[in-house]
Structures are given as C-alpha cells and as structure tokens.
PDB file of C-alpha atoms in Angstrom:
ATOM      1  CA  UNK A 173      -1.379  37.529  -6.915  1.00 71.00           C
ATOM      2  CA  UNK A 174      -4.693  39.122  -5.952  1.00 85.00           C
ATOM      3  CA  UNK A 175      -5.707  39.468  -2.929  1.00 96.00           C
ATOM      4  CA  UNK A 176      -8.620  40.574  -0.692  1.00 96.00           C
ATOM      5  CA  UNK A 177      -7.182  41.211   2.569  1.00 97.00           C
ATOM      6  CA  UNK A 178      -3.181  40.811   1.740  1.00 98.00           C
ATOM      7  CA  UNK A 179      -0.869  42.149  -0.453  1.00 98.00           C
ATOM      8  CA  UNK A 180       1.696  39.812  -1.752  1.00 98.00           C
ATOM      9  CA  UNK A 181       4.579  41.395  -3.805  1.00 97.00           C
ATOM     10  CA  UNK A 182       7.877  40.083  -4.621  1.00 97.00           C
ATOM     11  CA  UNK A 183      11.480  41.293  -6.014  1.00 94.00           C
ATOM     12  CA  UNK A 184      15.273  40.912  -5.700  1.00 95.00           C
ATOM     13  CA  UNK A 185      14.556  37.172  -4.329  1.00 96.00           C
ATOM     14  CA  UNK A 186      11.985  38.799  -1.414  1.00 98.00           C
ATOM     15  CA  UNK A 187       8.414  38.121  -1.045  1.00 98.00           C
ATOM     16  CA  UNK A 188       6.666  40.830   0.823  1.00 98.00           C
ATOM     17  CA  UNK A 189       3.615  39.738   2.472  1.00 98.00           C
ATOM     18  CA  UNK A 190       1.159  42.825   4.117  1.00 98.00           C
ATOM     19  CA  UNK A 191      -1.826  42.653   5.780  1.00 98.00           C
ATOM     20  CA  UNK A 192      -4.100  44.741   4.737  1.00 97.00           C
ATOM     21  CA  UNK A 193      -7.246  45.501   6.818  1.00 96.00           C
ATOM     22  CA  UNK A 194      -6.589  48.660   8.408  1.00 92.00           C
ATOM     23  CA  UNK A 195      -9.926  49.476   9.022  1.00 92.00           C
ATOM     24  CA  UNK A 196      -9.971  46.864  11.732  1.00 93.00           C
ATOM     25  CA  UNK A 197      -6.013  47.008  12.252  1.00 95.00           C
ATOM     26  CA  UNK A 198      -4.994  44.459  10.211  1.00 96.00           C
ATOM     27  CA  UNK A 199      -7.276  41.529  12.612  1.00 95.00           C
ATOM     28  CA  UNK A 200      -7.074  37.869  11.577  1.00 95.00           C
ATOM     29  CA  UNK A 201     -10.510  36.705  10.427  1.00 94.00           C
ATOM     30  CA  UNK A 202     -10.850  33.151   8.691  1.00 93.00           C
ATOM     31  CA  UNK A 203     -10.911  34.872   4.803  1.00 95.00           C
ATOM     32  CA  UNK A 204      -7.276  36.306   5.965  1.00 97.00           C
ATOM     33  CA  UNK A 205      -5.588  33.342   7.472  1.00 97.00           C
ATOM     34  CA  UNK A 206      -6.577  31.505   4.340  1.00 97.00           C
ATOM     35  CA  UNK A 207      -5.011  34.325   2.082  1.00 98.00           C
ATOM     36  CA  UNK A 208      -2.288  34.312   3.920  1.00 98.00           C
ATOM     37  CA  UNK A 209      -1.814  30.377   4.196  1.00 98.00           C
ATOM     38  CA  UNK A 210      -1.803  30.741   0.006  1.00 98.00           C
ATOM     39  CA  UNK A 211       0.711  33.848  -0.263  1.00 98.00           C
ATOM     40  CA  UNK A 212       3.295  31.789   1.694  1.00 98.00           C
ATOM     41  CA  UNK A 213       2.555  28.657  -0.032  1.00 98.00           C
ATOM     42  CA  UNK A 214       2.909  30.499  -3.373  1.00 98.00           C
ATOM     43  CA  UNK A 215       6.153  31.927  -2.315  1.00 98.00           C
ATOM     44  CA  UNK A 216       7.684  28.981  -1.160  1.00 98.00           C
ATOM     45  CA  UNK A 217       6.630  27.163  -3.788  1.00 97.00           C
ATOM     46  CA  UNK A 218       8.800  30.176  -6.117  1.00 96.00           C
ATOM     47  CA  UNK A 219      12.121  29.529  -6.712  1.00 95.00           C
ATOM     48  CA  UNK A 220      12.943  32.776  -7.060  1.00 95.00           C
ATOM     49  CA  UNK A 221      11.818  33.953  -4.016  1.00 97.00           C
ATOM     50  CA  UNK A 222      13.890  33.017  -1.033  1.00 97.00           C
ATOM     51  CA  UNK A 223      13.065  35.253   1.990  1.00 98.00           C
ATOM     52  CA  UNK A 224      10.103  36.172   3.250  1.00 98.00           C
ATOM     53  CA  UNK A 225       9.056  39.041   5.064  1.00 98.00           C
ATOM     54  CA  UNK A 226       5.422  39.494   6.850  1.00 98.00           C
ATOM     55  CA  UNK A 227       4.031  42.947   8.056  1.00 98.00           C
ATOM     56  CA  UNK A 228       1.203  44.973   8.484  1.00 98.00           C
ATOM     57  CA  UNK A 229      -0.501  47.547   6.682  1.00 97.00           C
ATOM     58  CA  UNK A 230       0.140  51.131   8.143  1.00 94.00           C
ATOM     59  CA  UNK A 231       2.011  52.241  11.076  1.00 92.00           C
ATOM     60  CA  UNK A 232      -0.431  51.218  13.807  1.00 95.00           C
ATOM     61  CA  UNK A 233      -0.849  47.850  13.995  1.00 97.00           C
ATOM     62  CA  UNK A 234       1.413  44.463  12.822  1.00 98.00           C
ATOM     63  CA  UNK A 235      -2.225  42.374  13.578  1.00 97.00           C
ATOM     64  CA  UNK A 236      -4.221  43.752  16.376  1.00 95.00           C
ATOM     65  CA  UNK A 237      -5.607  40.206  16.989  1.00 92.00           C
ATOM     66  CA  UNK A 238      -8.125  38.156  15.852  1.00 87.00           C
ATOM     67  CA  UNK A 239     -11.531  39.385  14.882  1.00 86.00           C
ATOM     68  CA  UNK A 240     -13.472  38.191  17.837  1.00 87.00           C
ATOM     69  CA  UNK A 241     -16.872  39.203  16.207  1.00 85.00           C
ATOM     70  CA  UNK A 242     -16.374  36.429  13.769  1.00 88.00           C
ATOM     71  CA  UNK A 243     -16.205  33.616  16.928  1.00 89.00           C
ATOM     72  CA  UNK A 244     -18.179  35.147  19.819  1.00 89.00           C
ATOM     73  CA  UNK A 245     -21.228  32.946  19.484  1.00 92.00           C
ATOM     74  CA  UNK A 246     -18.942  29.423  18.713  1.00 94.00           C
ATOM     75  CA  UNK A 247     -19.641  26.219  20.380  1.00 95.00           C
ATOM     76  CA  UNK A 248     -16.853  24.109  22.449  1.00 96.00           C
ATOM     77  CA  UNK A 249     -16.315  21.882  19.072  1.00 96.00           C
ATOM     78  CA  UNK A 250     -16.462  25.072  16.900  1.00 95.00           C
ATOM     79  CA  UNK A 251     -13.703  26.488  18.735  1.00 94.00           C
ATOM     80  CA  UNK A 252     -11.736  23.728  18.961  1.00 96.00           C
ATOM     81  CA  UNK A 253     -11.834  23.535  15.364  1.00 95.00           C
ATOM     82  CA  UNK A 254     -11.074  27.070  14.712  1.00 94.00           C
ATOM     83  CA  UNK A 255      -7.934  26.705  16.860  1.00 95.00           C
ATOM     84  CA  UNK A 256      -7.018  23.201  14.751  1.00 96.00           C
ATOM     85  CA  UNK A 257      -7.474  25.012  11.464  1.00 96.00           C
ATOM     86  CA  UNK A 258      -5.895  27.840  11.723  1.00 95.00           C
ATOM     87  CA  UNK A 259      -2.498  26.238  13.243  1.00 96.00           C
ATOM     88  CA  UNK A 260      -2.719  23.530  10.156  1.00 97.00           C
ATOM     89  CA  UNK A 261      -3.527  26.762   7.884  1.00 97.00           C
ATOM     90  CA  UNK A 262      -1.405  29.517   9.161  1.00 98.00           C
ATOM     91  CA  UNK A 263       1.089  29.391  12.381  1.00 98.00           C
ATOM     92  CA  UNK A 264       2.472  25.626  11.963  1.00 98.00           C
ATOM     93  CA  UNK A 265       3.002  26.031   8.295  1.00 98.00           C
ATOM     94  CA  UNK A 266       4.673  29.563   9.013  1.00 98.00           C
ATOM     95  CA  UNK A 267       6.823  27.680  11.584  1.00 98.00           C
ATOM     96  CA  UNK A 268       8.021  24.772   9.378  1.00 98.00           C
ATOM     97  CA  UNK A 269       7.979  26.608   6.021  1.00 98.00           C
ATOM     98  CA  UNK A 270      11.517  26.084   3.921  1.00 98.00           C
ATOM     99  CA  UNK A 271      11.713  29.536   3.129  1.00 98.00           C
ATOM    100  CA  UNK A 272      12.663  31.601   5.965  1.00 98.00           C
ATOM    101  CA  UNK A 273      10.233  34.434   7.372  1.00 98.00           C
ATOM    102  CA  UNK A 274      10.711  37.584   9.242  1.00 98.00           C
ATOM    103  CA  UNK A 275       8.085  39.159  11.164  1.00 98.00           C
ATOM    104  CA  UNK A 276       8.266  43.137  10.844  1.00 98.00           C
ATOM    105  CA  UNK A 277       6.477  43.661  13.756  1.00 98.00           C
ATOM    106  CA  UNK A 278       5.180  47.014  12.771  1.00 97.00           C
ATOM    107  CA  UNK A 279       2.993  48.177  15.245  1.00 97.00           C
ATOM    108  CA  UNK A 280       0.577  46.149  17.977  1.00 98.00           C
ATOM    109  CA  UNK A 281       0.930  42.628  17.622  1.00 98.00           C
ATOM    110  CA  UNK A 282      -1.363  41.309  20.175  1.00 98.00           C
ATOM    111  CA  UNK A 283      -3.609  37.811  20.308  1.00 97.00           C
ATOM    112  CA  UNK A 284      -3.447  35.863  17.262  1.00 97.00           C
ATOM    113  CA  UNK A 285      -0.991  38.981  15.624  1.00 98.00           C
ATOM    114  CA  UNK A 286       1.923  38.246  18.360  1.00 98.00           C
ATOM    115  CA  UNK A 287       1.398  34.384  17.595  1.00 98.00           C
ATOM    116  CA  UNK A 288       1.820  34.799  13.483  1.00 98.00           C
ATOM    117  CA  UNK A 289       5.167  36.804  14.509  1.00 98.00           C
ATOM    118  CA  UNK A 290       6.226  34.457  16.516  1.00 98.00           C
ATOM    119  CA  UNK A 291       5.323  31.178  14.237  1.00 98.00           C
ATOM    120  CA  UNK A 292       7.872  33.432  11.758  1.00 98.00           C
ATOM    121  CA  UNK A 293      11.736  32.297  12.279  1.00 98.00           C
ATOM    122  CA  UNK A 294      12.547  35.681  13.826  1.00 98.00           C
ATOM    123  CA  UNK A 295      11.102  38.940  14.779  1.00 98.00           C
ATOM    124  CA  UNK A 296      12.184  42.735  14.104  1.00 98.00           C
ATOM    125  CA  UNK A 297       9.988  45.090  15.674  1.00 98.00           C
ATOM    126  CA  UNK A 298       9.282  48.863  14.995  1.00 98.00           C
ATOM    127  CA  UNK A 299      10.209  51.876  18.059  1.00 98.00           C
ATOM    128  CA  UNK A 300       6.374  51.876  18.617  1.00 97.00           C
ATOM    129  CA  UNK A 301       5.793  48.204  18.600  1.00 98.00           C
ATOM    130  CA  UNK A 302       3.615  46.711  21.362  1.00 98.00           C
ATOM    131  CA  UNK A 303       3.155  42.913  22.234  1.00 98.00           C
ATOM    132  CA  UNK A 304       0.763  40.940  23.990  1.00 98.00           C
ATOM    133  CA  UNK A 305      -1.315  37.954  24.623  1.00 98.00           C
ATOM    134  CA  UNK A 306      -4.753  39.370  25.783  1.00 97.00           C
ATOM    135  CA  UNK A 307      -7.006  36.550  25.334  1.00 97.00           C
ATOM    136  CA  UNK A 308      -7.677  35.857  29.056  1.00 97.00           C
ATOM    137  CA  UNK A 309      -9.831  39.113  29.376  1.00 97.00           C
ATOM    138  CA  UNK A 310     -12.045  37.921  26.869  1.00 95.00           C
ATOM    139  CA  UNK A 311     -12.563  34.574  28.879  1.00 96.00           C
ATOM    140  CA  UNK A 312      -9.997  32.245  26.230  1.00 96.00           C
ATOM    141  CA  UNK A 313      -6.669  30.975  25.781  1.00 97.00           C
ATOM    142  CA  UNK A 314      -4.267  31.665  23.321  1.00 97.00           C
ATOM    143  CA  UNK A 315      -5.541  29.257  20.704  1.00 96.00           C
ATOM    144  CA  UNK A 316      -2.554  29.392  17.894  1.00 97.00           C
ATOM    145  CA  UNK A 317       0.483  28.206  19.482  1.00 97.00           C
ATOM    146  CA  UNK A 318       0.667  30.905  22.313  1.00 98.00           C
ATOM    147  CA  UNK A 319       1.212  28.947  24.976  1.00 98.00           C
ATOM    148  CA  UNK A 320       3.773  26.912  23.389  1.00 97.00           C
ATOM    149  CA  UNK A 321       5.236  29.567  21.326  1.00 98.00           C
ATOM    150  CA  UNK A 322       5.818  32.265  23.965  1.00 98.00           C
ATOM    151  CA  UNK A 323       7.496  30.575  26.778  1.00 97.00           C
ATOM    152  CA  UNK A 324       9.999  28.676  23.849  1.00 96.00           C
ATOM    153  CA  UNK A 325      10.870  32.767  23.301  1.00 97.00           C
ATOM    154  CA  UNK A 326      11.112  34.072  26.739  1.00 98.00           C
ATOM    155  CA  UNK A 327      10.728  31.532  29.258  1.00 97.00           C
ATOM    156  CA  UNK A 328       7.858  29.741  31.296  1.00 98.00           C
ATOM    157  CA  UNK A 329       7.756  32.568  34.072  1.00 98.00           C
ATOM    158  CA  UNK A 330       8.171  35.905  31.570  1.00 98.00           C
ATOM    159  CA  UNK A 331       5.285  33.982  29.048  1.00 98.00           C
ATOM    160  CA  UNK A 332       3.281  32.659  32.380  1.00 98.00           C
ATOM    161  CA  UNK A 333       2.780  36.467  33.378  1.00 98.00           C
ATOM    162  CA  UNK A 334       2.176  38.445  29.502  1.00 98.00           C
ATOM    163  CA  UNK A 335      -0.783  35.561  29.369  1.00 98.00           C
ATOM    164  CA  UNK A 336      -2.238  35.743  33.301  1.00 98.00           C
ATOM    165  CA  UNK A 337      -1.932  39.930  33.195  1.00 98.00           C
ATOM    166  CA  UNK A 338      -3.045  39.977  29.368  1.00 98.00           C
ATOM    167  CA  UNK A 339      -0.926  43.005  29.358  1.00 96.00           C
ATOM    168  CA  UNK A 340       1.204  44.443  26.934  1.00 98.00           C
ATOM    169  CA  UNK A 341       5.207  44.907  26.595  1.00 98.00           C
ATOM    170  CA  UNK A 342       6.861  47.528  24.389  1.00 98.00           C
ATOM    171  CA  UNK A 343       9.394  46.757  21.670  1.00 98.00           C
ATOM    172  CA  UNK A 344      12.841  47.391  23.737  1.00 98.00           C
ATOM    173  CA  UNK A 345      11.572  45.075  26.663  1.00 98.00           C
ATOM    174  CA  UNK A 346      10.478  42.091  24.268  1.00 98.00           C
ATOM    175  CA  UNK A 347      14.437  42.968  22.697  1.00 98.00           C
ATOM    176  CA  UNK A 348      15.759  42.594  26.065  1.00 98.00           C
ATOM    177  CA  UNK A 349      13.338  39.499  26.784  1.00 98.00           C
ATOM    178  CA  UNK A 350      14.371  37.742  23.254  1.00 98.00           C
ATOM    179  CA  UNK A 351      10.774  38.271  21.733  1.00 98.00           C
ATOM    180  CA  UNK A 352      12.536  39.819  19.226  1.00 98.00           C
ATOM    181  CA  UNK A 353      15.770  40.386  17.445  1.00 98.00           C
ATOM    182  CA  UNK A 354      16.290  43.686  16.893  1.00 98.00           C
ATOM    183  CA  UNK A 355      14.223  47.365  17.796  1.00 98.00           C
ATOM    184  CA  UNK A 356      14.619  49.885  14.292  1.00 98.00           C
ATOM    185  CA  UNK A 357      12.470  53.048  14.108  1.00 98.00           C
ATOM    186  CA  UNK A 358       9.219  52.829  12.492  1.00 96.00           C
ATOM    187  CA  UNK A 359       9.875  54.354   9.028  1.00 96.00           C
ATOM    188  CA  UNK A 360      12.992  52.088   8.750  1.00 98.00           C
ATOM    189  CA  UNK A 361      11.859  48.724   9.402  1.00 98.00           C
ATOM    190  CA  UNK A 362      10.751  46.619   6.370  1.00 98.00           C
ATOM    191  CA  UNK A 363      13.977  48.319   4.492  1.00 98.00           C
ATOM    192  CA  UNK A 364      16.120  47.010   7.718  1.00 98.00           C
ATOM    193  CA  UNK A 365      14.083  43.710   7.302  1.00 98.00           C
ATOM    194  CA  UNK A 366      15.485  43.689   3.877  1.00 98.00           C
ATOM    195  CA  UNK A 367      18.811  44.130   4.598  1.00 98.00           C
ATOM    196  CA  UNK A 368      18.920  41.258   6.663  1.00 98.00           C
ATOM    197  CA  UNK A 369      16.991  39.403   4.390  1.00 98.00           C
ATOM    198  CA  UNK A 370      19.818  40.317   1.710  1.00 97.00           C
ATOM    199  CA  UNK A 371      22.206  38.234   3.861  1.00 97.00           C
ATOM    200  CA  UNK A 372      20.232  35.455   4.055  1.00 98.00           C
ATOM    201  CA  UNK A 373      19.995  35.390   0.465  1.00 96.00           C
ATOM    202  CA  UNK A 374      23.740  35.225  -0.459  1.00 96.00           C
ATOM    203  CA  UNK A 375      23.567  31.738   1.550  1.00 97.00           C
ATOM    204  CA  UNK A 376      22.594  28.197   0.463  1.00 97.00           C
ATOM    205  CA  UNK A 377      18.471  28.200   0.456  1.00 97.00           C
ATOM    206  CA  UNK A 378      18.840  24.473   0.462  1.00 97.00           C
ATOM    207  CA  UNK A 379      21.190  24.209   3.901  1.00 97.00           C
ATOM    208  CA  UNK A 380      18.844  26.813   5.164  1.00 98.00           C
ATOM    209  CA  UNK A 381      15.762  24.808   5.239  1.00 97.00           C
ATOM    210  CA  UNK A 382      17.123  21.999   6.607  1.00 98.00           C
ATOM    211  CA  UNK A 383      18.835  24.200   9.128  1.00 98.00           C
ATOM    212  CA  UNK A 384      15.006  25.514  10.022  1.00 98.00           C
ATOM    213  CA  UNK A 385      14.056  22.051   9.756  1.00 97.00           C
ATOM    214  CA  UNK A 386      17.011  20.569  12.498  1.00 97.00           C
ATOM    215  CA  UNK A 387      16.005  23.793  14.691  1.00 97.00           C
ATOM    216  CA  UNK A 388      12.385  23.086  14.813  1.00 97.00           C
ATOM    217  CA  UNK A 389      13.302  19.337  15.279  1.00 97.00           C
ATOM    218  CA  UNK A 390      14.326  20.263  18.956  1.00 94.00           C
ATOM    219  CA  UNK A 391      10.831  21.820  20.110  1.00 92.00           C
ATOM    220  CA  UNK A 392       8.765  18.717  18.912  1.00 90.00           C
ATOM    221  CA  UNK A 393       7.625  16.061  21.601  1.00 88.00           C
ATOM    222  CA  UNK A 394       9.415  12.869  21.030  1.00 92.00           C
ATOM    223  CA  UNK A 395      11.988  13.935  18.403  1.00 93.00           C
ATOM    224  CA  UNK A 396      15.830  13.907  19.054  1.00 95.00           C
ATOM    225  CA  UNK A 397      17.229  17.295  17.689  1.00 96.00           C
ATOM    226  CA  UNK A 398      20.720  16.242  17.805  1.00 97.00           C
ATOM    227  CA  UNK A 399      19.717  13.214  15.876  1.00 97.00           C
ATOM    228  CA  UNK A 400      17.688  15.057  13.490  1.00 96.00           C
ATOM    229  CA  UNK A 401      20.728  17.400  12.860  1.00 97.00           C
ATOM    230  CA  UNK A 402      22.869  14.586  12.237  1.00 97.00           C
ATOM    231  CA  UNK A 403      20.803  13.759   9.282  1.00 97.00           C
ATOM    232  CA  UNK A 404      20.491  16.965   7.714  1.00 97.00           C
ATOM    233  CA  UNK A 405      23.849  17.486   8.114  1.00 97.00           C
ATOM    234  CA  UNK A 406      24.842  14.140   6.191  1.00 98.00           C
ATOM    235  CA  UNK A 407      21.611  14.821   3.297  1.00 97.00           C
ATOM    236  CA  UNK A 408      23.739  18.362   2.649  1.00 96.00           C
ATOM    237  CA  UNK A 409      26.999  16.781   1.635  1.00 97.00           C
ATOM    238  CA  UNK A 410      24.346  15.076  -1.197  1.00 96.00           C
ATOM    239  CA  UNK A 411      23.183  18.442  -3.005  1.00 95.00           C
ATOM    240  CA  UNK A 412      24.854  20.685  -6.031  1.00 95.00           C
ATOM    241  CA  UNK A 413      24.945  23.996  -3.121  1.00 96.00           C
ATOM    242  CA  UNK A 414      27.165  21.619  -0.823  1.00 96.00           C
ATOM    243  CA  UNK A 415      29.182  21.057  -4.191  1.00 96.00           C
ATOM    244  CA  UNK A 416      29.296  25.208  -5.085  1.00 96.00           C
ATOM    245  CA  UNK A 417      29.965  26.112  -1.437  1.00 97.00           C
ATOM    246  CA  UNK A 418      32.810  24.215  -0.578  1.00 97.00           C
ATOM    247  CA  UNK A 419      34.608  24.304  -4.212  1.00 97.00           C
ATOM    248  CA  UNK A 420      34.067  28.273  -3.897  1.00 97.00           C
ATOM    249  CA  UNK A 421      35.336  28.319  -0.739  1.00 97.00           C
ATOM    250  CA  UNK A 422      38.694  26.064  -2.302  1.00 97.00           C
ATOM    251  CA  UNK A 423      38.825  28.113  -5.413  1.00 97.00           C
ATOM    252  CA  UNK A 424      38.662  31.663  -2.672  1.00 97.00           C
ATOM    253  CA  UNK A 425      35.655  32.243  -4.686  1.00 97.00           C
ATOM    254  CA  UNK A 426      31.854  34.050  -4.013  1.00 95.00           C
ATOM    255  CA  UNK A 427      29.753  31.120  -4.030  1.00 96.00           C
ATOM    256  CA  UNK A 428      27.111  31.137  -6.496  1.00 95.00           C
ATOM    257  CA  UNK A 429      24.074  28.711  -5.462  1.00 94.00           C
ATOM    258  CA  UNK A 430      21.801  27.124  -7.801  1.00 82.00           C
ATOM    259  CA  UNK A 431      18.607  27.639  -5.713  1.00 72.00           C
ATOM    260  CA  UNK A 432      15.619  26.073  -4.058  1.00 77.00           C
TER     261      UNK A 432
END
C-alpha cells in the first residue's frame, strides 16, 4: 500500500498504521483522514491481519491536531460538514471497526490526534506522551467525537475541565484518569503494543468483533447493551471458532481458529 501521508505495513497478523507528516507533527488534514480511512479499511478487510496498531511518525508527536490552516476561512455549513465527514471517514469507523485497534500514543496527541486515539479500542501511551483537547482557544469545539468520547473515558467533570482549560495532561495522569491503559517508555512502545497485540491474536477474531460490537452497543442512544450482548452471545455458538474453542478446550488442547 502506498501512501502519501501514512505508512501502512503489516506482519505476524499486525497491521501497523503511522502517520507520517512530521514536518507538521503528524496533523490531520482532509488528504490524511482519507488515507487513513483506506489503510484501516484495507486491513480489516485482510484476513490475515487481525490487530491493528496506530502511531505516529517520530518521537514527538502521536497527531498534534488538526491542520487548522486547511479550515480557518470555513463557513458554518462547511464546518459542519467537515466535522460529519471526518467522523463517517475516520473516528466512527475506527470505533466500530471488527478488527481491534490500539492507539500508541507516541508523543502529543492533542485536538483531532487525542480523538483518533480515543475512537481506537484502547490506548498505550509513551513516558513523554501529552494529551489534550485545545480547540476552545482557537474559538471551536471538539468536532470528532470529543465531547462524547472523552467524558465516556474519564468522566463528565475530568473531560468538562481538559475541554474548558484546553490544557494538557501528561501520560501517568491520563493512566491514573483511564485515558489510557498502560504508560511504557518511549523507545519501547509500539514493541509493547505488539506484545499485547500478540495476545489478542491467539483469541477468536470472530468473538472479538462481536465483543467490540456488544461494548460499543452500550454507548449508543436508544440501544439496549445487555440486549445486544445477548445476541452476540447466541450468533457465537453458530460459528466454526465457537466449534475449535470449546472442543480444544475438551480435548485440553491450544485452540487453533480459522480466522476472520
């Protein structure tokens, strides 16, 4: 896969997707959200792959925002629509994509960077790693899933504050808040992202996305999470890994899953 402003690599059933703009820390401009949109696409569509991890180039910056030059001179519909798109395109799809994701928060993830880490189905963040929502200073809202996003992670009052004081909070506070997972030093953290990912992969990639699925059921207006459990719960007794899992488990066997 070639790629402008991403690189998209994959091996040992783990797509590696990083952004790669360092010259303007790895911002979110329209070209790159689309890139992006088709890396995890691709990936998910790949049976072989079935992990995901996301990072940014370097050791500065995860995504340092958006790039506000390309949207400083929008109209009220224009921004609406930029907001629209790039959920559809980028941070909703991230959210409800089969195959799971990990963020390797690698650096500033701020704006538009902390909302594609936290549209990802968990979060590991570098020693150096600072996060914020500074869109208020420039006179704007969060417009990919911020507000939602952030006070799912850490609470109304803790997400109410990061957006009001646009400030930042370093990688061991955002542990301690539940913005993220785990805090690895800087030169260790896409290999730690791997290991994890390595566990992930010795599990049923079918149960798995309907596990993301049930999750996600429980954050949308008007569904019933326990209800949507309930049927992903019954559809798993209906595939071949349901069959492999639980005669490897009889036969005191590793089980060995068929796949996507």
């Amino acid at each position: 896969m070639n790629y402008e402003n991403i690189l998209a690599e994959a091996e040992g059933g783990i797509g590696i997707i990083t952004i790669n703009r360092p010259t303007k820390l790895n911002a979110l401009n329209k070209a790159t959200i689309e890139e992006l949109h088709n890396a995890f696409k691709t990936f998910n569509e790949d049976t072989a792959v079935k992990v995901i991890i996301v990072t940014g180039s370097g050791e500065k910056a995860f995504v340092a925002g958006a790039d506000i030059a390309e949207f400083a001179n929008f109209s009220v519909e224009e921004g609406e629509k930029l907001a629209a798109k790039g959920q559809e395109l980028l941070f909703d799809f991230v959210q409800n994509l089969a195959t799971p994701v990990i963020a390797a928060v690698n650096g500033f993830a701020l704006g538009g960077g902390l909302e594609l880490a936290m549209a990802a189905h968990f979060r590991i963040a570098s020693d150096n790693a600072k996060m914020g929502l500074p869109e208020v200073s420039l006179g704007v809202i969060p417009g990919y899933g911020g507000t939602q996003r952030l006070p799912q992670l850490v609470g109304k009052g803790r997400a109410m504050e990061m957006i009001m004081t646009a400030g930042m909070i370093g990688a061991e506070e955002a542990k301690a808040w539940g913005l993220v997972n785990h805090v690895v030093p800087q030169p260790e953290l896409v290999e730690y992202c791997k290991g994890l990912a390595g566990k992930i992969l010795k599990n049923s990639s079918v149960a798995i996305a309907k596990a993301i699925k049930a999750v996600n059921a429980n954050f949308e207006d008007g569904v019933n999470g326990y209800e949507a459990e309930i049927k992903a719960f019954g559809e798993s007794f209906g595939t071949e890994d349901f069959k492999e899992g639980t005669t490897a488990f009889l036969e005191k066997r590793k089980a060995a899953f068929p796949g996507k």
